[in-house]
Amino acid sequence: MQCPCCYSTQTFKNGFRKGRQCYKCKQCGRQFLESYQAWCYSNDVKQLCLKMHLKGMSLREIERATDIHHTTILHWLRKAKLDLDGIANT
Ligand SMILES: [Zn+2]
């Protein structure tokens, strides 16, 4: 089961909610139900938000502009930074 948030496959079953299998992601700690991806955004949207941030917009400003919660954007930023660090270290 892949995490719809950070695409990590390090997920584990975390009980049942409303009769559906619930999973939790080891990578980002996000809980999600099987086939529930309402808060999952496309890569294009993600890249757009990261670009806005690089241009100096605050997370709150991006939230107002895109309607995406700032903690979601913060998560992407952290993930992007991890990826960059990973590249730098190899
Ligand atoms: Zn995740």
mmCIF file with all atom_site columns, C-alpha atoms and ligand atoms in Angstrom:
data_model
loop_
_atom_site.group_PDB
_atom_site.id
_atom_site.type_symbol
_atom_site.label_atom_id
_atom_site.label_alt_id
_atom_site.label_comp_id
_atom_site.label_asym_id
_atom_site.label_entity_id
_atom_site.label_seq_id
_atom_site.pdbx_PDB_ins_code
_atom_site.Cartn_x
_atom_site.Cartn_y
_atom_site.Cartn_z
_atom_site.occupancy
_atom_site.B_iso_or_equiv
_atom_site.pdbx_formal_charge
_atom_site.auth_seq_id
_atom_site.auth_comp_id
_atom_site.auth_asym_id
_atom_site.auth_atom_id
_atom_site.pdbx_PDB_model_num
ATOM   1  C  CA . MET A 1 1  ? 0.000   0.000  0.000   1.00 0.00 ? 1  MET A CA 1
ATOM   2  C  CA . GLN A 1 2  ? 1.513   3.301  -1.119  1.00 0.00 ? 2  GLN A CA 1
ATOM   3  C  CA . CYS A 1 3  ? 1.056   6.513  0.843   1.00 0.00 ? 3  CYS A CA 1
ATOM   4  C  CA . PRO A 1 4  ? -0.957  8.926  -1.348  1.00 0.00 ? 4  PRO A CA 1
ATOM   5  C  CA . CYS A 1 5  ? 0.737   11.821 0.386   1.00 0.00 ? 5  CYS A CA 1
ATOM   6  C  CA . CYS A 1 6  ? 4.493   11.197 0.132   1.00 0.00 ? 6  CYS A CA 1
ATOM   7  C  CA . TYR A 1 7  ? 4.323   8.074  -2.082  1.00 0.00 ? 7  TYR A CA 1
ATOM   8  C  CA . SER A 1 8  ? 6.270   6.067  0.447   1.00 0.00 ? 8  SER A CA 1
ATOM   9  C  CA . THR A 1 9  ? 5.553   2.348  0.487   1.00 0.00 ? 9  THR A CA 1
ATOM   10 C  CA . GLN A 1 10 ? 6.513   2.202  4.159   1.00 0.00 ? 10 GLN A CA 1
ATOM   11 C  CA . THR A 1 11 ? 2.953   1.963  5.383   1.00 0.00 ? 11 THR A CA 1
ATOM   12 C  CA . PHE A 1 12 ? 1.315   -0.378 7.819   1.00 0.00 ? 12 PHE A CA 1
ATOM   13 C  CA . LYS A 1 13 ? -2.212  -1.389 8.659   1.00 0.00 ? 13 LYS A CA 1
ATOM   14 C  CA . ASN A 1 14 ? -3.611  0.700  11.473  1.00 0.00 ? 14 ASN A CA 1
ATOM   15 C  CA . GLY A 1 15 ? -6.985  -0.770 12.357  1.00 0.00 ? 15 GLY A CA 1
ATOM   16 C  CA . PHE A 1 16 ? -10.360 -0.110 10.810  1.00 0.00 ? 16 PHE A CA 1
ATOM   17 C  CA . ARG A 1 17 ? -12.377 3.091  10.417  1.00 0.00 ? 17 ARG A CA 1
ATOM   18 C  CA . LYS A 1 18 ? -16.006 2.923  9.401   1.00 0.00 ? 18 LYS A CA 1
ATOM   19 C  CA . GLY A 1 19 ? -15.493 -0.617 8.190   1.00 0.00 ? 19 GLY A CA 1
ATOM   20 C  CA . ARG A 1 20 ? -12.568 0.260  5.943   1.00 0.00 ? 20 ARG A CA 1
ATOM   21 C  CA . GLN A 1 21 ? -8.953  -0.686 6.316   1.00 0.00 ? 21 GLN A CA 1
ATOM   22 C  CA . CYS A 1 22 ? -6.944  2.180  7.739   1.00 0.00 ? 22 CYS A CA 1
ATOM   23 C  CA . TYR A 1 23 ? -3.244  2.650  7.036   1.00 0.00 ? 23 TYR A CA 1
ATOM   24 C  CA . LYS A 1 24 ? -0.528  4.768  8.550   1.00 0.00 ? 24 LYS A CA 1
ATOM   25 C  CA . CYS A 1 25 ? 2.592   5.986  6.785   1.00 0.00 ? 25 CYS A CA 1
ATOM   26 C  CA . LYS A 1 26 ? 5.929   5.521  8.572   1.00 0.00 ? 26 LYS A CA 1
ATOM   27 C  CA . GLN A 1 27 ? 7.507   8.235  6.437   1.00 0.00 ? 27 GLN A CA 1
ATOM   28 C  CA . CYS A 1 28 ? 5.173   11.184 7.024   1.00 0.00 ? 28 CYS A CA 1
ATOM   29 C  CA . GLY A 1 29 ? 2.982   9.812  9.817   1.00 0.00 ? 29 GLY A CA 1
ATOM   30 C  CA . ARG A 1 30 ? -0.146  10.442 7.786   1.00 0.00 ? 30 ARG A CA 1
ATOM   31 C  CA . GLN A 1 31 ? -3.151  8.207  8.308   1.00 0.00 ? 31 GLN A CA 1
ATOM   32 C  CA . PHE A 1 32 ? -5.269  7.298  5.360   1.00 0.00 ? 32 PHE A CA 1
ATOM   33 C  CA . LEU A 1 33 ? -8.041  4.970  4.384   1.00 0.00 ? 33 LEU A CA 1
ATOM   34 C  CA . GLU A 1 34 ? -7.829  2.536  1.549   1.00 0.00 ? 34 GLU A CA 1
ATOM   35 C  CA . SER A 1 35 ? -8.475  4.412  -1.709  1.00 0.00 ? 35 SER A CA 1
ATOM   36 C  CA . TYR A 1 36 ? -8.984  7.709  0.092   1.00 0.00 ? 36 TYR A CA 1
ATOM   37 C  CA . GLN A 1 37 ? -6.968  10.392 -1.687  1.00 0.00 ? 37 GLN A CA 1
ATOM   38 C  CA . ALA A 1 38 ? -9.014  13.565 -1.256  1.00 0.00 ? 38 ALA A CA 1
ATOM   39 C  CA . TRP A 1 39 ? -5.986  15.509 0.023   1.00 0.00 ? 39 TRP A CA 1
ATOM   40 C  CA . CYS A 1 40 ? -3.714  14.159 -2.654  1.00 0.00 ? 40 CYS A CA 1
ATOM   41 C  CA . TYR A 1 41 ? -2.577  16.772 -5.157  1.00 0.00 ? 41 TYR A CA 1
ATOM   42 C  CA . SER A 1 42 ? -0.920  16.330 -8.526  1.00 0.00 ? 42 SER A CA 1
ATOM   43 C  CA . ASN A 1 43 ? 2.793   16.869 -9.036  1.00 0.00 ? 43 ASN A CA 1
ATOM   44 C  CA . ASP A 1 44 ? 2.049   19.996 -11.090 1.00 0.00 ? 44 ASP A CA 1
ATOM   45 C  CA . VAL A 1 45 ? 0.254   21.643 -8.173  1.00 0.00 ? 45 VAL A CA 1
ATOM   46 C  CA . LYS A 1 46 ? 3.048   20.582 -5.864  1.00 0.00 ? 46 LYS A CA 1
ATOM   47 C  CA . GLN A 1 47 ? 5.724   22.059 -8.132  1.00 0.00 ? 47 GLN A CA 1
ATOM   48 C  CA . LEU A 1 48 ? 3.722   25.288 -8.443  1.00 0.00 ? 48 LEU A CA 1
ATOM   49 C  CA . CYS A 1 49 ? 3.597   25.685 -4.676  1.00 0.00 ? 49 CYS A CA 1
ATOM   50 C  CA . LEU A 1 50 ? 7.312   24.968 -4.328  1.00 0.00 ? 50 LEU A CA 1
ATOM   51 C  CA . LYS A 1 51 ? 8.062   27.587 -7.008  1.00 0.00 ? 51 LYS A CA 1
ATOM   52 C  CA . MET A 1 52 ? 5.864   30.133 -5.222  1.00 0.00 ? 52 MET A CA 1
ATOM   53 C  CA . HIS A 1 53 ? 7.794   29.460 -2.039  1.00 0.00 ? 53 HIS A CA 1
ATOM   54 C  CA . LEU A 1 54 ? 11.137  29.841 -3.830  1.00 0.00 ? 54 LEU A CA 1
ATOM   55 C  CA . LYS A 1 55 ? 9.939   33.230 -5.093  1.00 0.00 ? 55 LYS A CA 1
ATOM   56 C  CA . GLY A 1 56 ? 9.569   34.276 -1.479  1.00 0.00 ? 56 GLY A CA 1
ATOM   57 C  CA . MET A 1 57 ? 5.883   33.754 -0.817  1.00 0.00 ? 57 MET A CA 1
ATOM   58 C  CA . SER A 1 58 ? 4.989   32.666 2.681   1.00 0.00 ? 58 SER A CA 1
ATOM   59 C  CA . LEU A 1 59 ? 3.079   29.449 3.266   1.00 0.00 ? 59 LEU A CA 1
ATOM   60 C  CA . ARG A 1 60 ? 0.003   31.459 4.284   1.00 0.00 ? 60 ARG A CA 1
ATOM   61 C  CA . GLU A 1 61 ? 0.146   33.455 1.042   1.00 0.00 ? 61 GLU A CA 1
ATOM   62 C  CA . ILE A 1 62 ? 0.421   30.262 -0.986  1.00 0.00 ? 62 ILE A CA 1
ATOM   63 C  CA . GLU A 1 63 ? -2.468  28.815 1.007   1.00 0.00 ? 63 GLU A CA 1
ATOM   64 C  CA . ARG A 1 64 ? -4.619  31.831 0.077   1.00 0.00 ? 64 ARG A CA 1
ATOM   65 C  CA . ALA A 1 65 ? -3.567  31.633 -3.581  1.00 0.00 ? 65 ALA A CA 1
ATOM   66 C  CA . THR A 1 66 ? -4.005  27.891 -4.067  1.00 0.00 ? 66 THR A CA 1
ATOM   67 C  CA . ASP A 1 67 ? -6.468  26.862 -1.334  1.00 0.00 ? 67 ASP A CA 1
ATOM   68 C  CA . ILE A 1 68 ? -4.034  24.198 -0.186  1.00 0.00 ? 68 ILE A CA 1
ATOM   69 C  CA . HIS A 1 69 ? -3.503  23.989 3.537   1.00 0.00 ? 69 HIS A CA 1
ATOM   70 C  CA . HIS A 1 70 ? -0.129  25.403 4.601   1.00 0.00 ? 70 HIS A CA 1
ATOM   71 C  CA . THR A 1 71 ? 0.827   22.283 6.542   1.00 0.00 ? 71 THR A CA 1
ATOM   72 C  CA . THR A 1 72 ? 0.430   20.265 3.338   1.00 0.00 ? 72 THR A CA 1
ATOM   73 C  CA . ILE A 1 73 ? 2.774   22.692 1.574   1.00 0.00 ? 73 ILE A CA 1
ATOM   74 C  CA . LEU A 1 74 ? 5.176   22.564 4.504   1.00 0.00 ? 74 LEU A CA 1
ATOM   75 C  CA . HIS A 1 75 ? 5.226   18.786 4.204   1.00 0.00 ? 75 HIS A CA 1
ATOM   76 C  CA . TRP A 1 76 ? 6.112   19.056 0.485   1.00 0.00 ? 76 TRP A CA 1
ATOM   77 C  CA . LEU A 1 77 ? 8.883   21.526 1.289   1.00 0.00 ? 77 LEU A CA 1
ATOM   78 C  CA . ARG A 1 78 ? 10.344  19.182 3.891   1.00 0.00 ? 78 ARG A CA 1
ATOM   79 C  CA . LYS A 1 79 ? 10.113  16.283 1.457   1.00 0.00 ? 79 LYS A CA 1
ATOM   80 C  CA . ALA A 1 80 ? 11.716  18.334 -1.335  1.00 0.00 ? 80 ALA A CA 1
ATOM   81 C  CA . LYS A 1 81 ? 14.520  19.360 0.997   1.00 0.00 ? 81 LYS A CA 1
ATOM   82 C  CA . LEU A 1 82 ? 15.113  15.743 1.970   1.00 0.00 ? 82 LEU A CA 1
ATOM   83 C  CA . ASP A 1 83 ? 15.297  14.825 -1.705  1.00 0.00 ? 83 ASP A CA 1
ATOM   84 C  CA . LEU A 1 84 ? 17.803  17.631 -2.332  1.00 0.00 ? 84 LEU A CA 1
ATOM   85 C  CA . ASP A 1 85 ? 19.895  16.542 0.636   1.00 0.00 ? 85 ASP A CA 1
ATOM   86 C  CA . GLY A 1 86 ? 19.759  12.995 -0.667  1.00 0.00 ? 86 GLY A CA 1
ATOM   87 C  CA . ILE A 1 87 ? 21.042  14.114 -4.051  1.00 0.00 ? 87 ILE A CA 1
ATOM   88 C  CA . ALA A 1 88 ? 23.746  16.245 -2.447  1.00 0.00 ? 88 ALA A CA 1
ATOM   89 C  CA . ASN A 1 89 ? 24.941  13.321 -0.377  1.00 0.00 ? 89 ASN A CA 1
ATOM   90 C  CA . THR A 1 90 ? 25.334  10.911 -3.245  1.00 0.00 ? 90 THR A CA 1
HETATM 91 ZN ZN . ZN  B 2 .  ? 3.400   9.363  3.652   1.00 0.00 ? 1  ZN  B ZN 1
#
